[in-house]
Amino acid sequence: MRVPLSWLRTLVPALSASADDVAAALVRAGLEVEQVHRYGDDVRSVVVGEVLDVEELTGFKKPIRFCHVDVGTRSHEVVCGARNFAAGDRVAFALPGASLPGGFEIATRQTYGRTSDGMICSEAELGLSDESDGILVLAPDAPLGVDVVEHLSLRDEVLDIAVTPDRGYTLSVRGVAREVATAFGLELVDPGLAPAAPATDDGPPVTLQDDGCTRYVARLVTGLDPAAPSPAWLQRRLVLAGMRPISLAVDVTNHVMLELGQPLHAFDADRLQGGITVRRALAGERLTTLDGKDRALDEADLVIADTSGAVAVAGVMGGAATEVTATTTTLLLESARFEPVAIAKTARRHRLPSEASKRYERGVDPALAPAAAEAAVRLLVEHGGATAGPVTDVDSRPAQPVLAFPVGAPERIAGRPYARDVVVGRLQDVGCTVTGEGDVVEVVPPSWRPDLTGTAELVEEVVRLEGYDTIPVALPSAPAGRGLTRQQGLRRTASRALAAGGLVEVVTPPFVGEQAVDLFGAGGPSPRLVNPLSAEQALLRPSLLPGLLAALARNASRGLADVALFETGPVFLGAGGSAPTPGVDGPPTPEQRAALDAALPAQPRHAGVVLTGAPASWDAAVSALVDLGRALGLVLVPRALQQDPFHPGRCAELLLDGRRVGLAGELHPRVVATLGLPARTCAAEADLDVLVEAAAALDPVRAPVVSHYPPSSVDVALVVEAAVAAADVEAALRSGAGELLEDLHLFDVFTGPQVGEGRRSLAYALRFRAPDRTLTDVEVLGARDAAVALAGERTGAVLRA
Amino acid sequence: MPDLLDQPALDAVRDEALAAFAAAPDLSALAALKATTVGDKSPLARARQAVGALPKDQKADAGKRVNAVAQALGRAFDDRRQALEAERDARVLVEEAVDVTVLPSRPVGARHPLTTIQERIVDVFVGMGWELAEGPELEHAWFNFDALNVPAHHPAREEQDTLWVDPPGSGLLLRTQTSPVQVRSLLDRELPVYVVCPGRVFRNEAQDATHSPVFGQLEGLCVDEGITMAHLRGTLDAYAAAMFGEGTTTRLRPNYFPFTEPSAELDLQCFSCRGASAVPGGEPCRVCSSEGWIEVGGCGMVNPAVLRACGVDPERYSGFAFGMGLDRTLMFRHGITDIRDLYEGDVRFTLPFGLEA
Ligand SMILES: [Zn+2]
């Protein structure tokens, strides 16, 4: 909402504060003043002049005129490119030395072979509009030589206010003026309270068939001069408020809407057939709206109809057939109150947000309709030569609610006392009627504040008008908290471990396309967005890898060759269902709650890793998950697996107590090619929730017995078939070696003719120790032989000769 | 008495050996001298043999003199060996010196600043006895809107540019705020409730330098008996001081949010200029554009309608809630000018933040 300060002053005549002070006061009262625009200060030495003669210059690329302009004291020669004026017209003439918005200085100069001693200005050059065709032609009675800034009242300041949904009344100069008057303690001249012509017996017939309309004032205006222009001051107000002047009838309805907040619609009464009916649209009903679009109406749309059918979409847009035209002389003015939800739904359904629907959606003052219609009629009579005709007022609005309000409520909420007369006074400031003497008073909110529905809303009015800065500062005494849960702490551990392992964390959007789901999904459906940001990315990720790989590719394309990234966050598994929306008068029942939760797809947190360049190798990817497990106190065991999208020979599943919790390895060359990734890109992904839950469920670690006896070390080299996993050999050795084994690790892997085709040699170092004695050679060799024997049994391993 | 037991002869043996020791250039040369100076065939050994052959009355004197030479040579030999060993050790240490600035090149990791700032803020509140609450990103509209006093077709619901999830009309959506976690907390936890809820939220909004369809938010909720706006102010001031330095304060400006009443915009005193730039004549400040305050979020007293929808008796309990943009907090705290840097995953952006930015 753009509010010219000059307009505001007509409603708060005693207001003397500067625009900046007014803006600051409004901000304190809770209005969002986004900007203060200033106009006219940058226009100097532009005066009213009269074109004495016009000479057409030829021989140039475009038509050029050479004129003499009289400014009262003398005449100036001037060259002008515009053609929309004639000798005798009054124009805005910039004298030599004048300055215009944007820092333009006007000087005498030679051009097109003539002297140009000034400039004839357009609206745009004066800062009156963004663009203009030709120069500004003033009224014939504009006094010669007078400063145009004064003549056109160009000097003004405009407050640009962002209106929150609860403050519909501030979508009007009237509403803003009320806040200004309250803030400065000044009197408000409320144009909404101006007397209006009462209903007459012969008013236009109006039938309200739907409770989506609670008030309808219809007024006939006859004998309008369709050619009569809007007065300059009115056009100027509209321009400053951000609207384009169009015609007197349209400008007047817009002016009233801006001043009072009441949208008006003007029908060409001669093109209406029969009386007005407000109803819902009929099945199959269509209407061509003012914008020329033929629209199929929905049966839920509220419409204005005559005997021929719908003639307007109520509160949203009029119909083309009954539009006011350049020949209209008889108007039917509609000043109505429509229900917010009905208008909001229709505006959304037809994608037709308008100045009118914006106001109806937030609630229009139902008491305002007669005064608004009266204001419009008066302007049409005064400036369009029209005659006020009969009046209809169908009024079915409900009585204003009476709210019981404890005068102590503001203190209970704000934590500071407010005197009773302060509470009552502030409620009266916003327009409430307050009655009663006890602890609980009766409050009737004003008709323009449909948002004041209960104690909390009334409290806010008192507290905000008294100032939030008067509220004291105190700390609540929270009960002893339990700190982070074990799981929350472990997730931090996981994040730190991944980063400490040389990975850089990224946060990627969860939107993916079909291809990503095909390549990286587990096969089930993924949630689909109804209104995605991009049609190519309409699904929610089933895996962290698509986002991570996109980030990896971005880094690679920026010349970063060695990249190792990780991300932790939810993935979305399953399409999601439907659940009825419970009411809000109380908590959902257990059944309703269960249905709500069941409608949501599973959203487990995963940890994903991608690697390319120097850090990238299949074993780094597997190790990333093994290390992550270790950081959480878990042993993750890799096992070979052929699984898309990984390289069939370079992929491991990670097992936790035999259960798969992750996958890791080198990506399949086909996937690498499809996604345009650097060759041999590696990746890993694990279910972080499962890891964290398992870690949180671990029993306290039992401390080992640290033996002080000497160790005995033995190495064994075993030959196995190439397909046998070292992890299986190691597991067998561990089991076979028994309790005396203190440590075991693989220190050499060897292939070659010595061990035979298709086989390899694995060399392990075993360290034995007993807690209570020095081991004998017999004991050590016995344990070693048992280990080798079990490895042979389970994996076919034989001691290397 | 044989000549070799003459005192001058013994002295000559001794002096020759001492000179040889002193001239030995290293330990192996010294070791090689052992045989010729004190070994079985050395003049000294021969002297000992000669002593054995002397008549009894001469033995004591000759033996004493030979032993004196032997002891002198032994001491000299050990001294020389120790000196040479010390020389060798010192030389080895010099030779083993390295360039301590050459380190193995291991990949360096970092955590995302959105992660670390979340942890820092959460820790401030956990320190005040609050707990960390979490909820799903894909939510049902009842939690994201209805229970928060934003019914269908409310202008506030339309303003949020919600990303809806198939099937249309199912009520499934990507949460537009972390407030649904507050609703879940009130439904699932025992009163009183003191929780912070950080997380990612989503809007159907085109990406540019200052907007992202995905961004981080952190909300707090306190519902207890006797809670007032004074507690809201006190809590926010405590947060500001803990995060941005002692004495940093906050300011509330009236505003509208459906889920709070009264509602306020939350401004943080500029941590850089502490408001000094907004005073006439003050040094301009880039962090706050010389306004003295930085807008960081919204807050207010929990609307009784929200309490009722969550099964809390608004006659007995009251509460406050606040929310702030984590991206915005990061941007002014670290001088980030383009929000896209947070979501593109360029390692050059994230690495400087380290593990605990
Ligand atoms: Zn500053």
mmCIF file with all atom_site columns, C-alpha atoms and ligand atoms in Angstrom, chain B residues 269-278 283-294, ligand 1:
data_model
loop_
_atom_site.group_PDB
_atom_site.id
_atom_site.type_symbol
_atom_site.label_atom_id
_atom_site.label_alt_id
_atom_site.label_comp_id
_atom_site.label_asym_id
_atom_site.label_entity_id
_atom_site.label_seq_id
_atom_site.pdbx_PDB_ins_code
_atom_site.Cartn_x
_atom_site.Cartn_y
_atom_site.Cartn_z
_atom_site.occupancy
_atom_site.B_iso_or_equiv
_atom_site.pdbx_formal_charge
_atom_site.auth_seq_id
_atom_site.auth_comp_id
_atom_site.auth_asym_id
_atom_site.auth_atom_id
_atom_site.pdbx_PDB_model_num
ATOM   1  C  CA . GLN B 1 269 ? 21.764 -5.238 17.838 1.00 0.00 ? 269 GLN B CA 1
ATOM   2  C  CA . CYS B 1 270 ? 24.561 -5.061 15.288 1.00 0.00 ? 270 CYS B CA 1
ATOM   3  C  CA . PHE B 1 271 ? 27.373 -7.118 16.805 1.00 0.00 ? 271 PHE B CA 1
ATOM   4  C  CA . SER B 1 272 ? 29.909 -5.199 14.749 1.00 0.00 ? 272 SER B CA 1
ATOM   5  C  CA . CYS B 1 273 ? 29.155 -1.535 15.507 1.00 0.00 ? 273 CYS B CA 1
ATOM   6  C  CA . ARG B 1 274 ? 26.845 -2.134 18.499 1.00 0.00 ? 274 ARG B CA 1
ATOM   7  C  CA . GLY B 1 275 ? 24.504 0.432  17.047 1.00 0.00 ? 275 GLY B CA 1
ATOM   8  C  CA . ALA B 1 276 ? 27.106 3.181  16.878 1.00 0.00 ? 276 ALA B CA 1
ATOM   9  C  CA . SER B 1 277 ? 26.759 3.545  13.100 1.00 0.00 ? 277 SER B CA 1
ATOM   10 C  CA . ALA B 1 278 ? 23.109 4.581  13.410 1.00 0.00 ? 278 ALA B CA 1
ATOM   11 C  CA . GLU B 1 283 ? 31.227 5.487  11.365 1.00 0.00 ? 283 GLU B CA 1
ATOM   12 C  CA . PRO B 1 284 ? 29.324 3.684  8.585  1.00 0.00 ? 284 PRO B CA 1
ATOM   13 C  CA . CYS B 1 285 ? 28.879 -0.059 9.215  1.00 0.00 ? 285 CYS B CA 1
ATOM   14 C  CA . ARG B 1 286 ? 28.731 -2.637 6.462  1.00 0.00 ? 286 ARG B CA 1
ATOM   15 C  CA . VAL B 1 287 ? 27.261 -5.410 8.596  1.00 0.00 ? 287 VAL B CA 1
ATOM   16 C  CA . CYS B 1 288 ? 24.026 -3.564 9.409  1.00 0.00 ? 288 CYS B CA 1
ATOM   17 C  CA . SER B 1 289 ? 24.055 -0.979 6.590  1.00 0.00 ? 289 SER B CA 1
ATOM   18 C  CA . SER B 1 290 ? 24.427 1.605  9.376  1.00 0.00 ? 290 SER B CA 1
ATOM   19 C  CA . GLU B 1 291 ? 20.999 0.833  10.790 1.00 0.00 ? 291 GLU B CA 1
ATOM   20 C  CA . GLY B 1 292 ? 22.383 -0.369 14.105 1.00 0.00 ? 292 GLY B CA 1
ATOM   21 C  CA . TRP B 1 293 ? 20.092 -3.394 14.058 1.00 0.00 ? 293 TRP B CA 1
ATOM   22 C  CA . ILE B 1 294 ? 19.889 -6.556 12.004 1.00 0.00 ? 294 ILE B CA 1
HETATM 23 ZN ZN . ZN  C 2 .   ? 26.620 -2.210 12.425 1.00 0.00 ? 1   ZN  C ZN 1
#
